[in-house]
Amino acid sequence: MKVVATTRNAQGTSASRRLRHGGKVPGVLYGGKGDAVAIEVEHNPLFHSLRRERFHASILDMELDGKNEQVLLRDFQMHPYRQLVMHVDFQRVAADQPIHMRVPLHFAGQEQSPAVKESGAIVGHVLSDVDISCLPKDLPEFIEVDLSALKPTDTIKVLDLKLPQGVKAVVRGKENPVVVSVTIPGAVVEEEPTAAPVAAAEVPATAQKAPATPPAGTPAAAAPEKKEKGGKEEKGDKKK
């Protein structure tokens, strides 16, 4: 696929706005042995190319000021609500230098798999693309995932994928993300039975505690003295 670009001299917010009004997209070309170059690309051809999956995961031929370079699409920004490309970035590639890309996954054979035909399983596509590393000549447009032998108990992970020769999956450390999962409808996960709460035992009336009685010989508590209003003692308590 081909991209036609020209070098742009005017830079900045105002210059980029004028470019967009003129039907062009500001961008940058960087990487490789050359310096970063500010470029401009015709909007409509770029917009329609961005809608094609192949454009995102292929080596592109860029014609820049009449000279040809091989590049990769690295990033682009769209307007929040209009069908307008705001900016685009491309990276130069060298034939002898490995490149790092995210490549789309294409799933095939799902309906013929034992998981679907025999068990009516639901096959979940957890990932839609995968991170790979390879030389530019080995870059695939997509990676096919064959699900025709998928069983109800199977799970496909990144390191299980069959990659083309010269292509390696890029994972971090010991990570091995799930690509495809299988769920059986109506499968019930058994839970451990929980013990029923023990009801409090009823205490018979005969076993209930009676109010404690003071032992023999213990003086009873003295009755409180009665007082008249104003704190005066009653007549029976007056001094003789």
mmCIF file of C-alpha atoms in Angstrom:
data_model
loop_
_atom_site.group_PDB
_atom_site.id
_atom_site.type_symbol
_atom_site.label_atom_id
_atom_site.label_comp_id
_atom_site.label_asym_id
_atom_site.label_seq_id
_atom_site.Cartn_x
_atom_site.Cartn_y
_atom_site.Cartn_z
ATOM 1 C CA MET A 1 0.000 0.000 0.000
ATOM 2 C CA LYS A 2 1.198 3.486 -0.827
ATOM 3 C CA VAL A 3 1.118 6.852 0.963
ATOM 4 C CA VAL A 4 1.956 10.107 -0.788
ATOM 5 C CA ALA A 5 3.317 12.849 1.495
ATOM 6 C CA THR A 6 5.154 16.133 1.248
ATOM 7 C CA THR A 7 7.382 17.961 3.690
ATOM 8 C CA ARG A 8 5.668 20.808 5.534
ATOM 9 C CA ASN A 9 7.565 23.864 6.654
ATOM 10 C CA ALA A 10 4.900 25.736 8.612
ATOM 11 C CA GLN A 11 4.305 24.185 12.045
ATOM 12 C CA GLY A 12 2.237 25.027 15.079
ATOM 13 C CA THR A 13 -1.455 25.032 15.958
ATOM 14 C CA SER A 14 -2.482 27.730 13.473
ATOM 15 C CA ALA A 15 -0.560 26.127 10.606
ATOM 16 C CA SER A 16 -2.087 22.715 11.361
ATOM 17 C CA ARG A 17 -5.570 24.255 11.416
ATOM 18 C CA ARG A 18 -4.990 25.826 8.007
ATOM 19 C CA LEU A 19 -3.804 22.477 6.642
ATOM 20 C CA ARG A 20 -6.972 20.739 7.823
ATOM 21 C CA HIS A 21 -9.147 23.436 6.284
ATOM 22 C CA GLY A 22 -7.265 22.782 3.049
ATOM 23 C CA GLY A 23 -8.087 19.058 3.107
ATOM 24 C CA LYS A 24 -4.731 17.836 4.417
ATOM 25 C CA VAL A 25 -3.515 16.084 7.561
ATOM 26 C CA PRO A 26 -0.395 17.155 9.487
ATOM 27 C CA GLY A 27 1.923 14.335 10.474
ATOM 28 C CA VAL A 28 5.410 13.232 11.447
ATOM 29 C CA LEU A 29 7.832 10.704 9.932
ATOM 30 C CA TYR A 30 10.502 9.480 12.349
ATOM 31 C CA GLY A 31 12.846 6.611 13.144
ATOM 32 C CA GLY A 32 15.474 4.782 11.131
ATOM 33 C CA LYS A 33 18.663 6.586 10.229
ATOM 34 C CA GLY A 34 16.971 9.854 9.283
ATOM 35 C CA ASP A 35 15.771 12.767 11.358
ATOM 36 C CA ALA A 36 12.144 13.352 12.269
ATOM 37 C CA VAL A 37 10.368 15.183 9.445
ATOM 38 C CA ALA A 38 7.101 17.139 9.601
ATOM 39 C CA ILE A 39 4.870 15.984 6.733
ATOM 40 C CA GLU A 40 1.403 16.541 5.297
ATOM 41 C CA VAL A 41 -0.883 13.967 3.669
ATOM 42 C CA GLU A 42 -4.086 14.324 1.635
ATOM 43 C CA HIS A 43 -6.991 13.731 3.998
ATOM 44 C CA ASN A 44 -9.479 11.692 1.964
ATOM 45 C CA PRO A 45 -7.120 8.960 0.695
ATOM 46 C CA LEU A 46 -5.696 8.627 4.215
ATOM 47 C CA PHE A 47 -9.161 8.492 5.800
ATOM 48 C CA HIS A 48 -10.279 5.644 3.525
ATOM 49 C CA SER A 49 -6.989 3.772 4.007
ATOM 50 C CA LEU A 50 -7.407 3.900 7.800
ATOM 51 C CA ARG A 51 -10.652 1.971 7.443
ATOM 52 C CA ARG A 52 -8.763 -1.000 6.004
ATOM 53 C CA GLU A 53 -7.270 -3.492 8.454
ATOM 54 C CA ARG A 54 -4.290 -4.146 6.216
ATOM 55 C CA PHE A 55 -3.191 -0.505 6.416
ATOM 56 C CA HIS A 56 -2.559 -0.854 10.162
ATOM 57 C CA ALA A 57 -0.338 -3.951 10.012
ATOM 58 C CA SER A 58 1.612 -3.754 6.764
ATOM 59 C CA ILE A 59 4.820 -2.253 5.469
ATOM 60 C CA LEU A 60 3.736 0.855 3.550
ATOM 61 C CA ASP A 61 5.496 2.522 0.644
ATOM 62 C CA MET A 62 5.704 6.241 1.306
ATOM 63 C CA GLU A 63 6.524 8.649 -1.498
ATOM 64 C CA LEU A 64 7.940 11.714 0.259
ATOM 65 C CA ASP A 65 8.876 14.596 -2.043
ATOM 66 C CA GLY A 66 9.409 12.100 -4.874
ATOM 67 C CA LYS A 67 11.580 9.696 -2.857
ATOM 68 C CA ASN A 68 10.396 6.293 -1.684
ATOM 69 C CA GLU A 69 10.692 4.987 1.885
ATOM 70 C CA GLN A 70 9.251 2.007 3.690
ATOM 71 C CA VAL A 71 7.220 2.979 6.732
ATOM 72 C CA LEU A 72 4.747 1.701 9.318
ATOM 73 C CA LEU A 73 1.653 3.478 10.578
ATOM 74 C CA ARG A 74 2.342 4.126 14.245
ATOM 75 C CA ASP A 75 -0.429 6.412 15.456
ATOM 76 C CA PHE A 76 -3.270 8.661 14.358
ATOM 77 C CA GLN A 77 -5.804 10.916 16.054
ATOM 78 C CA MET A 78 -9.410 11.410 15.029
ATOM 79 C CA HIS A 79 -11.726 14.325 15.748
ATOM 80 C CA PRO A 80 -13.960 13.569 18.780
ATOM 81 C CA TYR A 81 -17.209 13.538 16.786
ATOM 82 C CA ARG A 82 -16.431 14.352 13.131
ATOM 83 C CA GLN A 83 -15.031 11.985 10.494
ATOM 84 C CA LEU A 84 -11.812 13.936 10.396
ATOM 85 C CA VAL A 85 -8.232 12.724 10.816
ATOM 86 C CA MET A 86 -6.405 15.240 12.988
ATOM 87 C CA HIS A 87 -2.831 13.902 12.960
ATOM 88 C CA VAL A 88 -0.843 10.883 11.787
ATOM 89 C CA ASP A 89 2.559 9.368 12.655
ATOM 90 C CA PHE A 90 4.687 7.059 10.520
ATOM 91 C CA GLN A 91 7.932 5.240 11.367
ATOM 92 C CA ARG A 92 10.709 4.321 8.954
ATOM 93 C CA VAL A 93 11.737 0.682 8.833
ATOM 94 C CA ALA A 94 15.021 -0.943 7.880
ATOM 95 C CA ALA A 95 15.110 -4.365 6.218
ATOM 96 C CA ASP A 96 17.624 -5.744 8.746
ATOM 97 C CA GLN A 97 16.028 -4.337 11.909
ATOM 98 C CA PRO A 98 13.266 -6.249 13.790
ATOM 99 C CA ILE A 99 10.012 -4.381 14.206
ATOM 100 C CA HIS A 100 7.512 -4.537 17.033
ATOM 101 C CA MET A 101 3.826 -4.529 16.006
ATOM 102 C CA ARG A 102 0.323 -5.428 17.096
ATOM 103 C CA VAL A 103 -1.234 -7.706 14.477
ATOM 104 C CA PRO A 104 -4.962 -8.591 14.256
ATOM 105 C CA LEU A 105 -6.206 -12.113 14.977
ATOM 106 C CA HIS A 106 -8.615 -13.894 12.608
ATOM 107 C CA PHE A 107 -10.629 -16.744 14.141
ATOM 108 C CA ALA A 108 -11.738 -19.676 11.964
ATOM 109 C CA GLY A 109 -13.491 -23.037 12.424
ATOM 110 C CA GLN A 110 -15.398 -22.101 15.575
ATOM 111 C CA GLU A 111 -18.772 -23.507 14.449
ATOM 112 C CA GLN A 112 -17.210 -26.859 13.525
ATOM 113 C CA SER A 113 -15.451 -27.332 16.865
ATOM 114 C CA PRO A 114 -16.562 -30.034 19.351
ATOM 115 C CA ALA A 115 -17.005 -27.307 21.952
ATOM 116 C CA VAL A 116 -19.791 -25.692 19.901
ATOM 117 C CA LYS A 117 -21.273 -28.686 18.022
ATOM 118 C CA GLU A 118 -21.397 -31.150 20.923
ATOM 119 C CA SER A 119 -21.621 -28.952 24.002
ATOM 120 C CA GLY A 120 -23.190 -25.753 22.695
ATOM 121 C CA ALA A 121 -20.364 -23.818 24.292
ATOM 122 C CA ILE A 122 -19.916 -20.077 24.033
ATOM 123 C CA VAL A 123 -16.479 -19.236 22.643
ATOM 124 C CA GLY A 124 -15.118 -15.933 23.898
ATOM 125 C CA HIS A 125 -12.509 -14.007 21.892
ATOM 126 C CA VAL A 126 -10.629 -12.359 24.743
ATOM 127 C CA LEU A 127 -7.997 -10.718 22.501
ATOM 128 C CA SER A 128 -8.491 -9.265 19.029
ATOM 129 C CA ASP A 129 -4.791 -8.686 18.281
ATOM 130 C CA VAL A 130 -1.399 -9.813 19.520
ATOM 131 C CA ASP A 131 1.994 -8.188 20.026
ATOM 132 C CA ILE A 132 4.728 -9.649 17.797
ATOM 133 C CA SER A 133 8.331 -9.061 16.767
ATOM 134 C CA CYS A 134 9.849 -9.902 13.364
ATOM 135 C CA LEU A 135 11.806 -8.557 10.431
ATOM 136 C CA PRO A 136 9.839 -6.350 8.018
ATOM 137 C CA LYS A 137 9.807 -9.057 5.336
ATOM 138 C CA ASP A 138 8.151 -11.518 7.743
ATOM 139 C CA LEU A 139 5.409 -9.197 8.974
ATOM 140 C CA PRO A 140 2.013 -10.925 8.557
ATOM 141 C CA GLU A 141 -1.152 -8.932 7.817
ATOM 142 C CA PHE A 142 -2.984 -11.063 10.394
ATOM 143 C CA ILE A 143 -2.597 -14.276 12.378
ATOM 144 C CA GLU A 144 -5.192 -17.004 11.920
ATOM 145 C CA VAL A 145 -6.396 -18.888 14.990
ATOM 146 C CA ASP A 146 -7.857 -22.294 14.080
ATOM 147 C CA LEU A 147 -10.666 -23.230 16.489
ATOM 148 C CA SER A 148 -11.922 -26.334 14.644
ATOM 149 C CA ALA A 149 -10.438 -28.690 17.284
ATOM 150 C CA LEU A 150 -11.532 -26.608 20.276
ATOM 151 C CA LYS A 151 -12.971 -28.704 23.133
ATOM 152 C CA PRO A 152 -15.181 -27.593 26.033
ATOM 153 C CA THR A 153 -12.261 -27.763 28.452
ATOM 154 C CA ASP A 154 -9.788 -25.902 26.224
ATOM 155 C CA THR A 155 -8.286 -22.460 26.676
ATOM 156 C CA ILE A 156 -5.994 -20.909 24.069
ATOM 157 C CA LYS A 157 -3.261 -18.560 25.246
ATOM 158 C CA VAL A 158 -0.788 -16.357 23.397
ATOM 159 C CA LEU A 159 2.063 -18.848 23.599
ATOM 160 C CA ASP A 160 -0.230 -21.549 22.146
ATOM 161 C CA LEU A 161 -0.689 -19.637 18.873
ATOM 162 C CA LYS A 162 0.864 -21.044 15.710
ATOM 163 C CA LEU A 163 2.860 -18.116 14.347
ATOM 164 C CA PRO A 164 4.439 -17.827 10.890
ATOM 165 C CA GLN A 165 8.133 -18.540 10.527
ATOM 166 C CA GLY A 166 10.301 -15.699 11.792
ATOM 167 C CA VAL A 167 7.533 -14.245 13.984
ATOM 168 C CA LYS A 168 7.679 -14.260 17.793
ATOM 169 C CA ALA A 169 4.990 -13.355 20.286
ATOM 170 C CA VAL A 170 5.995 -10.580 22.672
ATOM 171 C CA VAL A 171 4.956 -11.165 26.289
ATOM 172 C CA ARG A 172 6.112 -9.566 29.502
ATOM 173 C CA GLY A 173 7.992 -11.801 31.883
ATOM 174 C CA LYS A 174 6.018 -14.949 32.640
ATOM 175 C CA GLU A 175 2.719 -13.557 31.371
ATOM 176 C CA ASN A 176 0.710 -15.698 28.956
ATOM 177 C CA PRO A 177 -2.589 -13.889 28.261
ATOM 178 C CA VAL A 178 -5.735 -15.803 27.334
ATOM 179 C CA VAL A 179 -6.786 -15.442 23.688
ATOM 180 C CA VAL A 180 -9.847 -17.729 23.608
ATOM 181 C CA SER A 181 -12.009 -18.979 26.468
ATOM 182 C CA VAL A 182 -14.855 -21.533 26.484
ATOM 183 C CA THR A 183 -18.006 -21.275 28.600
ATOM 184 C CA ILE A 184 -20.664 -24.011 28.876
ATOM 185 C CA PRO A 185 -24.152 -22.486 29.226
ATOM 186 C CA GLY A 186 -26.008 -23.578 32.333
ATOM 187 C CA ALA A 187 -22.913 -24.928 34.053
ATOM 188 C CA VAL A 188 -23.411 -24.571 37.797
ATOM 189 C CA VAL A 189 -20.525 -24.134 40.140
ATOM 190 C CA GLU A 190 -21.135 -26.236 43.249
ATOM 191 C CA GLU A 191 -20.828 -24.342 46.468
ATOM 192 C CA GLU A 192 -19.838 -25.855 49.804
ATOM 193 C CA PRO A 193 -22.876 -26.352 52.043
ATOM 194 C CA THR A 194 -22.979 -23.926 54.917
ATOM 195 C CA ALA A 195 -23.951 -25.109 58.391
ATOM 196 C CA ALA A 196 -27.418 -24.033 59.556
ATOM 197 C CA PRO A 197 -27.327 -21.537 62.425
ATOM 198 C CA VAL A 198 -27.788 -23.239 65.785
ATOM 199 C CA ALA A 199 -30.909 -21.969 67.547
ATOM 200 C CA ALA A 200 -30.478 -20.822 71.095
ATOM 201 C CA ALA A 201 -31.595 -23.602 73.472
ATOM 202 C CA GLU A 202 -34.683 -22.816 75.449
ATOM 203 C CA VAL A 203 -34.135 -22.836 79.194
ATOM 204 C CA PRO A 204 -36.966 -24.464 81.137
ATOM 205 C CA ALA A 205 -38.671 -22.321 83.712
ATOM 206 C CA THR A 206 -37.551 -24.629 86.524
ATOM 207 C CA ALA A 207 -33.925 -24.159 85.563
ATOM 208 C CA GLN A 208 -34.103 -20.387 85.417
ATOM 209 C CA LYS A 209 -32.146 -18.592 88.102
ATOM 210 C CA ALA A 210 -34.132 -17.269 91.003
ATOM 211 C CA PRO A 211 -33.217 -13.909 92.484
ATOM 212 C CA ALA A 212 -30.326 -14.320 94.899
ATOM 213 C CA THR A 213 -31.267 -14.150 98.619
ATOM 214 C CA PRO A 214 -28.826 -12.849 101.152
ATOM 215 C CA PRO A 215 -27.399 -15.488 103.524
ATOM 216 C CA ALA A 216 -28.756 -15.756 107.083
ATOM 217 C CA GLY A 217 -27.385 -13.178 109.447
ATOM 218 C CA THR A 218 -26.736 -10.640 106.771
ATOM 219 C CA PRO A 219 -28.365 -7.344 107.725
ATOM 220 C CA ALA A 220 -30.969 -6.145 105.319
ATOM 221 C CA ALA A 221 -30.309 -2.973 103.477
ATOM 222 C CA ALA A 222 -31.475 0.034 105.439
ATOM 223 C CA ALA A 223 -34.555 1.743 104.097
ATOM 224 C CA PRO A 224 -33.937 5.208 102.829
ATOM 225 C CA GLU A 225 -34.897 8.005 105.174
ATOM 226 C CA LYS A 226 -37.947 9.980 104.289
ATOM 227 C CA LYS A 227 -37.590 13.695 104.123
ATOM 228 C CA GLU A 228 -40.118 16.424 103.944
ATOM 229 C CA LYS A 229 -40.112 19.071 101.357
ATOM 230 C CA GLY A 230 -37.278 21.452 101.794
ATOM 231 C CA GLY A 231 -35.020 18.764 103.188
ATOM 232 C CA LYS A 232 -36.508 18.783 106.815
ATOM 233 C CA GLU A 233 -36.571 15.587 108.824
ATOM 234 C CA GLU A 234 -39.876 13.916 109.674
ATOM 235 C CA LYS A 235 -41.287 14.348 113.179
ATOM 236 C CA GLY A 236 -40.324 10.831 114.221
ATOM 237 C CA ASP A 237 -36.674 11.623 113.471
ATOM 238 C CA LYS A 238 -36.456 14.959 115.382
ATOM 239 C CA LYS A 239 -33.914 15.284 118.134
ATOM 240 C CA LYS A 240 -35.241 14.784 121.628
#
